[in-house]
CSV table of C-alpha atoms in Angstrom, one decimal:
chain,number,residue,atom,x,y,z
O,1,MET,CA,37.4,-23.5,31.3
O,2,PHE,CA,36.3,-26.3,29.1
O,3,LEU,CA,32.8,-26.3,30.4
O,4,LEU,CA,32.7,-22.5,30.1
O,5,ALA,CA,33.8,-22.7,26.4
O,6,LEU,CA,31.3,-25.4,25.8
O,7,PHE,CA,28.5,-23.4,27.3
O,8,LEU,CA,29.4,-20.3,25.3
O,9,SER,CA,29.5,-22.3,22.1
O,10,LEU,CA,26.1,-23.8,22.7
O,11,SER,CA,24.7,-20.4,23.6
O,12,LEU,CA,25.9,-18.9,20.4
O,13,ARG,CA,24.6,-21.8,18.4
O,14,ILE,CA,21.1,-21.6,20.0
O,15,ASN,CA,21.1,-17.8,19.4
O,16,ASP,CA,22.0,-18.3,15.7
O,17,ARG,CA,19.2,-20.8,15.3
O,18,TRP,CA,16.7,-18.6,17.1
O,19,GLN,CA,17.6,-15.6,14.9
O,20,GLN,CA,17.3,-17.7,11.7
O,21,SER,CA,13.9,-19.1,12.9
O,22,GLU,CA,12.7,-15.6,13.6
O,23,GLN,CA,13.8,-14.4,10.2
O,24,ASP,CA,12.0,-17.3,8.5
O,25,ARG,CA,8.9,-16.5,10.5
O,26,LEU,CA,8.9,-12.8,9.5
O,27,GLN,CA,9.6,-13.7,5.8
O,28,THR,CA,6.7,-16.2,5.8
O,29,GLU,CA,4.3,-13.6,7.4
O,30,LEU,CA,5.4,-10.9,4.9
O,31,SER,CA,4.8,-13.3,2.0
O,32,TYR,CA,1.3,-14.1,3.3
O,33,LEU,CA,0.4,-10.4,3.7
O,34,LYS,CA,1.7,-9.6,0.2
O,35,ALA,CA,-0.3,-12.5,-1.2
O,36,GLN,CA,-3.5,-11.1,0.3
O,37,ILE,CA,-2.8,-7.6,-1.0
O,38,ASN,CA,-2.1,-8.4,-4.7
O,39,PRO,CA,-5.4,-10.2,-5.6
O,40,HIS,CA,-7.4,-7.6,-3.6
O,41,PHE,CA,-5.9,-4.8,-5.8
O,42,LEU,CA,-6.3,-6.7,-9.1
O,43,PHE,CA,-9.9,-7.5,-8.2
O,44,ASN,CA,-10.8,-3.9,-7.7
O,45,THR,CA,-9.0,-2.9,-10.9
O,46,LEU,CA,-10.9,-5.5,-13.0
O,47,ASN,CA,-14.1,-4.2,-11.5
O,48,SER,CA,-13.2,-0.7,-12.7
O,49,ILE,CA,-12.6,-1.9,-16.3
O,50,TYR,CA,-15.8,-4.0,-16.2
O,51,SER,CA,-17.7,-0.8,-15.4
O,52,LEU,CA,-16.2,1.0,-18.3
O,53,ALA,CA,-17.0,-1.9,-20.7
O,54,ILE,CA,-20.6,-2.0,-19.5
O,55,GLU,CA,-20.9,1.7,-20.4
O,56,LYS,CA,-19.2,1.0,-23.7
O,57,SER,CA,-16.7,3.8,-22.8
O,58,ASP,CA,-14.0,4.8,-25.3
O,59,ALA,CA,-11.6,4.7,-22.3
O,60,THR,CA,-11.9,0.9,-22.0
O,61,ALA,CA,-8.9,0.3,-24.2
O,62,ASP,CA,-6.7,2.8,-22.3
O,63,ALA,CA,-7.8,1.2,-19.0
O,64,ILE,CA,-6.7,-2.3,-20.3
O,65,VAL,CA,-3.3,-0.9,-21.2
O,66,GLN,CA,-3.1,0.5,-17.6
O,67,LEU,CA,-4.0,-2.9,-16.3
O,68,SER,CA,-1.2,-4.6,-18.3
O,69,SER,CA,1.3,-2.1,-16.7
O,70,PHE,CA,-0.1,-3.1,-13.2
O,71,MET,CA,0.3,-6.8,-14.0
O,72,ARG,CA,3.8,-6.3,-15.2
O,73,TYR,CA,4.8,-4.5,-12.1
O,74,VAL,CA,3.1,-6.9,-9.7
O,75,ILE,CA,4.4,-10.0,-11.4
O,76,ARG,CA,7.9,-8.9,-12.3
O,77,ASP,CA,8.9,-6.2,-9.8
O,78,ALA,CA,6.8,-6.4,-6.7
O,79,GLN,CA,8.0,-9.9,-5.9
O,80,ASN,CA,11.3,-8.4,-4.7
O,81,ASP,CA,11.8,-7.3,-1.1
O,82,LEU,CA,12.5,-3.7,-2.3
O,83,VAL,CA,11.8,-1.8,-5.5
O,84,PRO,CA,12.8,1.6,-6.8
O,85,LEU,CA,10.6,4.3,-5.2
O,86,LYS,CA,10.0,5.8,-8.6
O,87,LYS,CA,8.4,2.6,-9.9
O,88,GLU,CA,6.1,2.4,-6.8
O,89,LEU,CA,5.0,6.0,-7.4
O,90,ASP,CA,4.5,5.4,-11.1
O,91,TYR,CA,2.3,2.5,-10.1
O,92,ILE,CA,0.2,4.7,-7.9
O,93,GLU,CA,-0.1,7.4,-10.6
O,94,GLN,CA,-1.4,4.8,-13.1
O,95,TYR,CA,-3.9,3.7,-10.5
O,96,VAL,CA,-5.2,7.2,-10.0
O,97,ALA,CA,-5.3,7.8,-13.7
O,98,LEU,CA,-7.5,4.7,-14.1
O,99,GLN,CA,-9.8,5.9,-11.4
O,100,LYS,CA,-10.1,9.3,-13.1
O,101,ILE,CA,-11.1,7.5,-16.3
O,102,ARG,CA,-13.7,5.4,-14.5
O,103,LEU,CA,-15.2,8.1,-12.3
O,104,ASP,CA,-15.1,11.0,-14.7
O,105,ASP,CA,-16.6,14.1,-12.8
O,106,THR,CA,-18.2,12.1,-10.0
O,107,VAL,CA,-15.3,12.8,-7.7
O,108,GLN,CA,-13.4,16.0,-7.0
O,109,LEU,CA,-10.0,14.4,-7.1
O,110,GLN,CA,-6.8,16.2,-6.1
O,111,TYR,CA,-3.5,14.3,-6.6
O,112,SER,CA,0.0,15.8,-6.2
O,113,ASN,CA,3.5,14.3,-6.1
O,114,GLN,CA,6.2,16.6,-4.9
O,115,GLY,CA,9.9,15.9,-4.7
O,116,GLN,CA,12.3,13.8,-6.6
O,117,ALA,CA,12.4,10.0,-6.4
O,118,SER,CA,16.0,9.0,-7.4
O,119,GLN,CA,17.9,6.2,-5.8
O,120,GLN,CA,15.5,5.5,-2.9
O,121,LYS,CA,13.9,2.1,-2.5
O,122,ILE,CA,10.7,1.0,-0.7
O,123,ALA,CA,8.8,-2.3,0.0
O,124,PRO,CA,6.5,-2.9,-2.9
O,125,LEU,CA,2.7,-2.3,-2.8
O,126,LEU,CA,3.0,-0.7,0.6
O,127,LEU,CA,1.2,2.6,-0.1
O,128,ILE,CA,-1.6,1.5,-2.5
O,129,SER,CA,-4.0,0.2,0.2
O,130,PHE,CA,-4.3,3.6,1.8
O,131,ILE,CA,-5.2,5.0,-1.7
O,132,GLU,CA,-7.5,2.2,-2.6
O,133,ASN,CA,-9.3,2.7,0.7
O,134,ALA,CA,-10.2,6.3,-0.2
O,135,PHE,CA,-11.8,5.2,-3.5
O,136,LYS,CA,-13.6,2.3,-1.9
O,137,TYR,CA,-15.4,4.4,0.7
O,138,GLY,CA,-15.2,7.8,-0.8
O,139,VAL,CA,-17.0,7.4,-4.1
O,140,ASN,CA,-20.8,7.6,-4.6
O,141,PRO,CA,-22.1,7.5,-8.2
O,142,GLU,CA,-25.2,9.4,-7.1
O,143,GLY,CA,-23.4,12.4,-5.6
O,144,ARG,CA,-20.2,14.4,-5.6
O,145,SER,CA,-17.4,13.6,-3.2
O,146,GLU,CA,-13.8,14.7,-2.6
O,147,ILE,CA,-10.6,12.7,-2.4
O,148,ILE,CA,-7.2,14.3,-1.7
O,149,ILE,CA,-3.9,12.4,-2.3
O,150,ARG,CA,-0.5,14.0,-1.6
O,151,VAL,CA,2.9,12.4,-1.9
O,152,ARG,CA,6.0,14.3,-0.9
O,153,VAL,CA,9.5,12.8,-1.3
O,154,ASP,CA,12.6,14.1,0.4
O,155,GLU,CA,16.1,12.5,0.2
O,156,HIS,CA,15.5,10.0,3.0
O,157,GLN,CA,11.8,10.4,3.8
O,158,LEU,CA,8.4,9.9,2.2
O,159,ARG,CA,5.1,11.5,3.4
O,160,LEU,CA,1.7,10.4,2.3
O,161,PHE,CA,-1.5,12.2,3.0
O,162,VAL,CA,-4.9,10.7,1.9
O,163,PHE,CA,-8.3,12.2,2.7
O,164,ASN,CA,-11.8,11.1,1.7
O,165,GLN,CA,-15.3,11.9,2.6
O,166,LYS,CA,-17.3,8.9,3.7
O,167,VAL,CA,-20.1,8.5,1.1
O,168,ARG,CA,-20.5,4.8,1.1
O,169,LEU,CA,-22.6,3.1,3.8
O,170,ILE,CA,-20.4,0.8,5.9
O,171,PRO,CA,-21.9,-2.3,7.4
O,172,SER,CA,-21.6,-2.5,11.2
O,173,ASP,CA,-19.3,-5.5,11.0
O,174,GLU,CA,-16.9,-3.6,8.6
O,175,ASN,CA,-14.7,-0.6,9.4
O,176,ALA,CA,-13.3,1.9,7.0
O,177,GLY,CA,-10.0,0.2,7.0
O,178,GLY,CA,-10.8,-3.2,5.7
O,179,ILE,CA,-8.4,-6.2,5.1
O,180,GLY,CA,-6.0,-4.2,2.9
O,181,LEU,CA,-5.4,-1.5,5.4
O,182,ARG,CA,-4.9,-3.9,8.3
O,183,ASN,CA,-2.4,-5.9,6.2
O,184,THR,CA,-0.5,-2.7,5.4
O,185,LYS,CA,-0.3,-1.7,9.0
O,186,ALA,CA,1.1,-5.2,9.8
O,187,ARG,CA,3.7,-4.9,7.0
O,188,LEU,CA,4.7,-1.5,8.3
O,189,GLU,CA,5.3,-2.9,11.7
O,190,LEU,CA,7.3,-5.8,10.3
O,191,LEU,CA,9.4,-3.9,7.7
O,192,TYR,CA,9.7,-0.4,9.2
O,193,PRO,CA,9.2,-1.0,13.0
O,194,ASP,CA,11.1,2.2,14.1
O,195,ARG,CA,11.0,4.0,10.8
O,196,HIS,CA,7.4,5.0,10.3
O,197,ASP,CA,4.8,7.2,11.9
O,198,LEU,CA,1.2,6.5,11.0
O,199,HIS,CA,-1.8,8.7,12.1
O,200,ILE,CA,-5.4,7.8,11.2
O,201,GLN,CA,-8.3,10.1,11.8
O,202,ASP,CA,-11.6,8.4,11.5
O,203,THR,CA,-14.6,10.6,12.0
O,204,GLU,CA,-18.3,10.2,11.2
O,205,ASN,CA,-18.0,11.8,7.8
O,206,THR,CA,-14.3,11.7,6.9
O,207,PHE,CA,-11.3,9.4,6.9
O,208,THR,CA,-7.7,10.7,6.8
O,209,ILE,CA,-4.3,9.0,7.0
O,210,GLU,CA,-0.9,10.6,7.3
O,211,LEU,CA,2.2,8.4,6.9
O,212,THR,CA,5.8,9.4,7.4
O,213,LEU,CA,8.3,6.8,6.3
O,214,LYS,CA,12.0,6.8,6.6
O,215,LEU,CA,13.5,5.3,3.5
């Protein structure tokens, strides 16, 4: 009986240490993925503002105000494990507004946000890579293109639909996803392993993602 009790005690202790080690590993991996996403987004935003400044656009000042909101969110709020869904959606809406200023009539952009974000929470900066990807590969200053972004929020579920035409030439060693999209897939697997459904349709001329996320 003594040996059995000793064995059970050791087993429980080993299991506790393994679980703690696994939790630490996941946290380290998530921190690494978030650290890659944030500079990538800010770099693209600065490029947008730089383009406006070069053109001496009257919208430059508004774009800088938008950037200050981005920075505040990323530095103050997005360091948490979870953030209010409303803040995440406001962040996306500001990003889309900035792109509208920069692109003017170059892109036929459809953006809609249906439903009510109230007390739901979400991992920060989880959705933006899908939207960034559409602008990265779906915009060509020399021709018109189309981007569609739809967000629908129910009480315990979020649905994201993003569509873009491929108008930018993609090098053979680069796919339409890029680093940001790969990182987002990894974060979804780590944070919502059994609570998300992601479908990506990658054709010769279009790129579409449909994400269903249980909040």
